[in-house]
Amino acid sequence: MVQERITDRPANRLNGSGRQRPAPGSSTRAVHGGARRRKAYGALTMPIVQTATYAFNDTQELIDFMDRKTWGDGSDREEYGRYGNPTVAAVESKLAALDGGEDAVLYASGMNAVTSLLLSVLSSGGHVVMTDDCYRRTRQFCLTFLKRFGIETTIVPMGDYAALEAAIIPKKTRFIISESPTNPYLRIADLEKIAHLGKKYRVLTLIDSTFATPVNQRPLEWGIDFVLHSATKYLSGHHDLLAGVVVGQADRIRALRDARGVLGGVVDPQNAYLLERGIKTLAVRVAQQNRTALAVARYLESHPRIERVWYPGLESHPDHTTAAAQMRGFGGVVSFEVAGDLETTGRFIDHLRIPYIAPSLGGVESLIEQPALMSYYEKTTEERLALGIKDNLVRFAIGIEDTDDILDDLEQALAAIS
Ligand SMILES: *Cc1c(COP(=O)(O)O)cnc(C)c1O
């Protein structure tokens, strides 16, 4: 059966002998991964099961269902919308197949995935080690919300694995949280080292892989326990919905799904459908975004009006070697510093015709932002510098427009401020 061929195969790196047929590629997984061949009504696409609850024909059917749920190994039907939905389940299987995990659980947003995972696993008195440069709201959740429940967080510099190891408190640390690539400097975590430290100290490891997508990087193949994505970004790919996902081992994901039934962060079936539809083109979109981003990074690096370019595909990036070893592509985001101040940088952005000025990334439309004005507006130049955010920094999240059109657009905007 196609379903088994595509979902139940171990990840590439774990195949071992090399005599097995290789696992399907990203685009095949994106289109067919996790999908059942037979769907209701013989529909080719997964129907949107737009219901809040599920009815039983009679009391006996209810009793049979409860028996199977309580004493058997699950059931093939649903009971109530907060506990499950077939359209949502279809997306979850596809996401598990894409990341090479056993199962996946979908949430209402990326932050909902982060908070639900941490609330489900951590208890008071616990401890988290996190690399700096992590998503700002994830950091905020750990440093303020979790702290109120007696869970401490130690932040260590990205790339300093001795500091990371030293920060682990045996029997107390439950989680190592990192992100790769990070925002906005696109730092790359060494997944093998983090997984090794997790196993050595029996600490769970989590990688927020949103910027990479399963096309460019699969942390589970390196021994990471949980991979998380804001599906709002590349996975959905069209800037039209919010969702988040956690992928990992079946028993752990089952526990998270049970906790979701309590915490309540479910995705609407409509959005689940749109997400699945978006994912089918993930690999072709990301291939185009990887290609354009590398061309943009190289072009900007050679331009006299650009002071510095941050892109893991460039040899000048501090983590290029790690990126080249563990990624299949370097992603669609390029950060760079314009030669000039806050105002000149804003003028450059205003001269661009293709990208929208907007937060977020990963969709078909290119988006551009000056982090000093978007995410750090309330801070002074000095406060921003202390956080590593320069006034002239630009984050360019590349869409699927033609590479040459994007290069031409950059050229005319740079000429306009020269
Ligand atoms: C956007 C983002 C999130 C949060 O996701 P939402 O879907 O906006 O809640 C988390 N991590 C990273 C790296 C992100 O880019």
Tab-separated table of C-alpha atoms in Angstrom, residues 29-310:
chain	number	residue	atom	x	y	z
A	29	ARG	CA	6.296	13.025	0.521
A	30	ALA	CA	4.663	16.465	0.272
A	31	VAL	CA	2.126	15.224	-2.286
A	32	HIS	CA	1.461	11.636	-1.120
A	33	GLY	CA	3.011	11.325	2.348
A	34	GLY	CA	0.609	10.099	5.008
A	35	ALA	CA	-2.318	10.123	2.580
A	36	ARG	CA	-4.770	7.257	2.399
A	37	ARG	CA	-5.564	6.281	-1.178
A	38	ARG	CA	-9.270	5.758	-0.404
A	39	LYS	CA	-11.110	8.727	1.005
A	40	ALA	CA	-14.807	9.280	1.695
A	41	TYR	CA	-16.964	9.352	-1.482
A	42	GLY	CA	-13.910	8.320	-3.535
A	43	ALA	CA	-12.726	11.933	-3.327
A	44	LEU	CA	-9.128	12.422	-4.469
A	45	THR	CA	-8.479	15.208	-1.955
A	46	MET	CA	-9.126	14.941	1.768
A	47	PRO	CA	-12.667	16.208	2.445
A	48	ILE	CA	-13.152	19.000	4.988
A	49	VAL	CA	-14.997	17.292	7.809
A	50	GLN	CA	-16.633	20.424	9.169
A	51	THR	CA	-18.152	19.163	12.374
A	52	ALA	CA	-17.734	19.911	16.064
A	53	THR	CA	-18.980	16.538	17.279
A	54	TYR	CA	-19.677	12.986	16.042
A	55	ALA	CA	-22.884	11.011	16.462
A	56	PHE	CA	-23.416	7.374	17.507
A	57	ASN	CA	-26.143	5.294	15.854
A	58	ASP	CA	-27.251	3.710	19.108
A	59	THR	CA	-26.155	2.939	22.641
A	60	GLN	CA	-24.384	-0.262	21.598
A	61	GLU	CA	-22.198	1.650	19.144
A	62	LEU	CA	-21.276	4.066	21.915
A	63	ILE	CA	-20.426	1.191	24.275
A	64	ASP	CA	-18.293	-0.534	21.587
A	65	PHE	CA	-16.448	2.733	20.975
A	66	MET	CA	-15.807	3.309	24.686
A	67	ASP	CA	-14.619	-0.296	25.116
A	68	ARG	CA	-12.136	0.023	22.262
A	69	LYS	CA	-10.959	3.405	23.493
A	70	THR	CA	-10.539	2.235	27.070
A	71	TRP	CA	-9.259	-1.318	26.665
A	72	GLY	CA	-8.460	-1.826	22.984
A	73	ASP	CA	-5.832	-0.031	20.979
A	74	GLY	CA	-7.822	2.982	19.924
A	75	SER	CA	-10.623	3.420	17.485
A	76	ASP	CA	-11.005	4.414	13.859
A	77	ARG	CA	-13.700	6.996	14.558
A	78	GLU	CA	-13.819	10.300	16.375
A	79	GLU	CA	-15.839	11.371	19.390
A	80	TYR	CA	-15.573	15.150	19.730
A	81	GLY	CA	-13.829	17.919	17.788
A	82	ARG	CA	-11.318	18.820	20.478
A	83	TYR	CA	-10.081	15.207	20.549
A	84	GLY	CA	-9.772	14.668	16.825
A	85	ASN	CA	-10.871	15.409	13.279
A	86	PRO	CA	-10.169	13.373	10.093
A	87	THR	CA	-9.034	16.423	8.088
A	88	VAL	CA	-6.658	17.427	10.865
A	89	ALA	CA	-5.443	13.823	11.198
A	90	ALA	CA	-4.649	13.734	7.455
A	91	VAL	CA	-2.407	16.791	7.789
A	92	GLU	CA	-0.739	15.313	10.845
A	93	SER	CA	0.169	12.103	8.952
A	94	LYS	CA	1.582	14.130	6.078
A	95	LEU	CA	3.696	16.280	8.411
A	96	ALA	CA	5.024	13.167	10.173
A	97	ALA	CA	5.994	11.667	6.804
A	98	LEU	CA	7.725	14.881	5.726
A	99	ASP	CA	9.895	15.152	8.830
A	100	GLY	CA	10.544	11.400	9.013
A	101	GLY	CA	8.763	11.105	12.379
A	102	GLU	CA	6.329	8.505	13.675
A	103	ASP	CA	3.517	10.955	14.365
A	104	ALA	CA	2.685	14.656	14.473
A	105	VAL	CA	0.216	16.836	16.371
A	106	LEU	CA	-1.265	19.986	14.895
A	107	TYR	CA	-2.043	23.160	16.867
A	108	ALA	CA	-3.813	26.458	16.282
A	109	SER	CA	-0.525	28.383	15.831
A	110	GLY	CA	3.216	27.947	16.119
A	111	MET	CA	3.206	29.565	19.572
A	112	ASN	CA	0.362	27.292	20.598
A	113	ALA	CA	2.589	24.345	19.646
A	114	VAL	CA	5.485	25.746	21.711
A	115	THR	CA	3.404	26.509	24.821
A	116	SER	CA	1.375	23.274	24.663
A	117	LEU	CA	4.491	21.131	24.300
A	118	LEU	CA	6.285	22.807	27.222
A	119	LEU	CA	3.210	22.864	29.469
A	120	SER	CA	2.578	19.198	28.715
A	121	VAL	CA	6.096	18.004	29.513
A	122	LEU	CA	7.429	20.330	32.247
A	123	SER	CA	6.582	20.378	35.952
A	124	SER	CA	7.366	22.930	38.635
A	125	GLY	CA	10.965	22.745	39.794
A	126	GLY	CA	12.042	21.867	36.253
A	127	HIS	CA	14.732	23.593	34.256
A	128	VAL	CA	15.156	24.486	30.580
A	129	VAL	CA	18.323	25.338	28.664
A	130	MET	CA	17.763	27.517	25.620
A	131	THR	CA	20.105	28.956	23.014
A	132	ASP	CA	19.903	32.727	22.557
A	133	ASP	CA	18.568	34.046	19.244
A	134	CYS	CA	15.464	31.824	19.766
A	135	TYR	CA	12.067	33.106	18.630
A	136	ARG	CA	11.255	36.107	20.787
A	137	ARG	CA	7.892	34.832	22.063
A	138	THR	CA	9.335	31.401	22.915
A	139	ARG	CA	11.967	33.127	25.035
A	140	GLN	CA	9.277	35.312	26.613
A	141	PHE	CA	7.115	32.284	27.424
A	142	CYS	CA	9.991	30.519	29.181
A	143	LEU	CA	11.364	33.574	31.002
A	144	THR	CA	8.046	34.955	32.251
A	145	PHE	CA	5.181	32.414	32.115
A	146	LEU	CA	7.129	29.268	33.000
A	147	LYS	CA	9.059	31.173	35.668
A	148	ARG	CA	5.768	31.905	37.436
A	149	PHE	CA	5.258	28.143	37.728
A	150	GLY	CA	8.715	27.606	39.219
A	151	ILE	CA	10.423	26.518	36.000
A	152	GLU	CA	13.782	28.206	35.434
A	153	THR	CA	15.413	28.875	32.057
A	154	THR	CA	19.133	29.296	31.358
A	155	ILE	CA	20.032	30.996	28.087
A	156	VAL	CA	23.365	30.089	26.492
A	157	PRO	CA	25.057	31.610	23.421
A	158	MET	CA	24.244	29.882	20.144
A	159	GLY	CA	27.223	27.822	18.985
A	160	ASP	CA	28.809	27.503	22.464
A	161	TYR	CA	28.308	23.795	23.211
A	162	ALA	CA	30.579	23.854	26.268
A	163	ALA	CA	28.295	26.507	27.795
A	164	LEU	CA	25.266	24.450	26.810
A	165	GLU	CA	26.666	21.347	28.503
A	166	ALA	CA	27.693	23.350	31.594
A	167	ALA	CA	24.169	24.782	31.889
A	168	ILE	CA	22.570	21.330	32.185
A	169	ILE	CA	21.671	20.541	35.797
A	170	PRO	CA	21.527	16.730	36.158
A	171	LYS	CA	18.077	15.400	37.198
A	172	LYS	CA	16.597	18.923	37.003
A	173	THR	CA	17.011	20.001	33.379
A	174	ARG	CA	14.176	18.537	31.292
A	175	PHE	CA	14.569	20.311	27.946
A	176	ILE	CA	17.168	21.739	25.594
A	177	ILE	CA	15.432	24.175	23.249
A	178	SER	CA	17.089	25.477	20.130
A	179	GLU	CA	16.168	26.783	16.751
A	180	SER	CA	17.795	26.429	13.359
A	181	PRO	CA	18.147	28.586	11.332
A	182	THR	CA	17.483	31.416	13.779
A	183	ASN	CA	15.945	34.793	13.206
A	184	PRO	CA	17.306	37.239	12.005
A	185	TYR	CA	20.955	36.075	11.780
A	186	LEU	CA	20.204	32.582	10.484
A	187	ARG	CA	22.552	30.901	12.963
A	188	ILE	CA	22.659	27.108	12.574
A	189	ALA	CA	22.466	24.737	15.548
A	190	ASP	CA	24.670	21.640	15.406
A	191	LEU	CA	21.879	19.070	15.650
A	192	GLU	CA	24.198	16.126	16.201
A	193	LYS	CA	25.887	17.833	19.184
A	194	ILE	CA	22.576	18.863	20.741
A	195	ALA	CA	21.109	15.374	20.306
A	196	HIS	CA	24.274	13.875	21.828
A	197	LEU	CA	24.063	16.143	24.908
A	198	GLY	CA	20.364	15.320	25.266
A	199	LYS	CA	21.074	11.585	25.288
A	200	LYS	CA	24.118	11.915	27.550
A	201	TYR	CA	22.166	13.755	30.274
A	202	ARG	CA	18.724	12.222	29.534
A	203	VAL	CA	17.302	15.618	28.616
A	204	LEU	CA	14.636	16.039	25.917
A	205	THR	CA	15.679	18.053	22.873
A	206	LEU	CA	13.514	20.373	20.782
A	207	ILE	CA	14.413	22.119	17.531
A	208	ASP	CA	12.202	24.851	16.108
A	209	SER	CA	12.821	24.089	12.432
A	210	THR	CA	10.370	26.646	11.007
A	211	PHE	CA	12.960	28.494	8.900
A	212	ALA	CA	14.367	25.260	7.456
A	213	THR	CA	11.220	23.249	6.636
A	214	PRO	CA	11.470	19.436	6.370
A	215	VAL	CA	12.718	19.949	2.818
A	216	ASN	CA	15.981	21.541	3.962
A	217	GLN	CA	16.534	19.864	7.330
A	218	ARG	CA	15.146	16.923	9.311
A	219	PRO	CA	16.276	17.181	12.940
A	220	LEU	CA	14.753	13.813	13.924
A	221	GLU	CA	17.232	12.095	11.598
A	222	TRP	CA	20.035	13.516	13.754
A	223	GLY	CA	18.543	12.149	16.961
A	224	ILE	CA	16.552	15.190	18.135
A	225	ASP	CA	13.412	14.244	20.144
A	226	PHE	CA	10.912	16.877	18.983
A	227	VAL	CA	10.803	19.055	15.895
A	228	LEU	CA	8.456	22.020	15.816
A	229	HIS	CA	7.244	24.249	12.990
A	230	SER	CA	5.139	27.340	12.769
A	231	ALA	CA	3.039	25.972	9.880
A	232	THR	CA	1.956	29.572	9.329
A	233	LYS	CA	5.184	30.055	7.383
A	234	TYR	CA	6.565	27.745	4.661
A	235	LEU	CA	4.334	24.720	5.319
A	236	SER	CA	1.070	26.529	4.515
A	237	GLY	CA	3.014	28.790	2.173
A	238	HIS	CA	0.358	31.354	1.251
A	239	HIS	CA	0.196	33.804	4.170
A	240	ASP	CA	-3.438	32.870	4.752
A	241	LEU	CA	-3.609	30.839	7.958
A	242	LEU	CA	-1.977	30.194	11.333
A	243	ALA	CA	-1.045	26.714	12.570
A	244	GLY	CA	1.782	24.900	14.330
A	245	VAL	CA	3.011	21.325	14.557
A	246	VAL	CA	5.181	19.093	16.745
A	247	VAL	CA	6.645	15.877	15.255
A	248	GLY	CA	8.283	13.009	17.147
A	249	GLN	CA	7.918	9.466	18.493
A	250	ALA	CA	4.410	7.987	18.529
A	251	ASP	CA	4.034	7.594	22.315
A	252	ARG	CA	5.213	11.140	23.005
A	253	ILE	CA	2.960	12.611	20.338
A	254	ARG	CA	0.004	10.613	21.674
A	255	ALA	CA	0.600	12.192	25.087
A	256	LEU	CA	0.690	15.643	23.462
A	257	ARG	CA	-2.549	14.915	21.598
A	258	ASP	CA	-4.217	13.931	24.892
A	259	ALA	CA	-2.918	17.156	26.450
A	260	ARG	CA	-4.274	19.141	23.487
A	261	GLY	CA	-7.688	17.759	24.366
A	262	VAL	CA	-7.274	19.529	27.707
A	263	LEU	CA	-5.416	22.683	26.631
A	264	GLY	CA	-7.703	23.106	23.626
A	265	GLY	CA	-5.415	24.507	20.917
A	266	VAL	CA	-7.104	22.720	18.001
A	267	VAL	CA	-7.057	23.761	14.345
A	268	ASP	CA	-10.266	24.412	12.488
A	269	PRO	CA	-10.938	21.756	9.769
A	270	GLN	CA	-11.063	24.471	7.076
A	271	ASN	CA	-7.587	25.654	8.008
A	272	ALA	CA	-6.332	22.076	8.178
A	273	TYR	CA	-7.538	21.596	4.603
A	274	LEU	CA	-5.838	24.783	3.409
A	275	LEU	CA	-2.655	23.718	5.171
A	276	GLU	CA	-2.671	20.298	3.521
A	277	ARG	CA	-3.277	21.900	0.147
A	278	GLY	CA	-0.355	24.256	0.759
A	279	ILE	CA	1.994	21.486	1.858
A	280	LYS	CA	1.561	19.623	-1.444
A	281	THR	CA	3.660	22.291	-3.196
A	282	LEU	CA	6.115	22.768	-0.317
A	283	ALA	CA	9.117	21.129	-1.973
A	284	VAL	CA	8.798	23.001	-5.272
A	285	ARG	CA	8.261	26.310	-3.483
A	286	VAL	CA	11.213	25.796	-1.160
A	287	ALA	CA	13.500	24.745	-4.027
A	288	GLN	CA	12.714	28.033	-5.778
A	289	GLN	CA	13.132	30.021	-2.554
A	290	ASN	CA	16.490	28.336	-1.804
A	291	ARG	CA	17.704	29.134	-5.305
A	292	THR	CA	16.648	32.782	-5.266
A	293	ALA	CA	17.922	33.360	-1.719
A	294	LEU	CA	21.402	32.083	-2.599
A	295	ALA	CA	21.489	34.279	-5.715
A	296	VAL	CA	20.288	37.294	-3.688
A	297	ALA	CA	22.837	36.642	-0.922
A	298	ARG	CA	25.705	36.430	-3.445
A	299	TYR	CA	24.523	39.527	-5.275
A	300	LEU	CA	24.191	41.599	-2.107
A	301	GLU	CA	27.551	40.416	-0.779
A	302	SER	CA	29.241	41.899	-3.831
A	303	HIS	CA	27.298	45.204	-3.725
A	304	PRO	CA	29.137	48.314	-2.394
A	305	ARG	CA	25.980	49.671	-0.687
A	306	ILE	CA	25.692	46.507	1.452
A	307	GLU	CA	27.889	46.204	4.541
A	308	ARG	CA	27.247	42.626	5.493
A	309	VAL	CA	25.094	39.658	4.426
A	310	TRP	CA	23.888	36.888	6.736
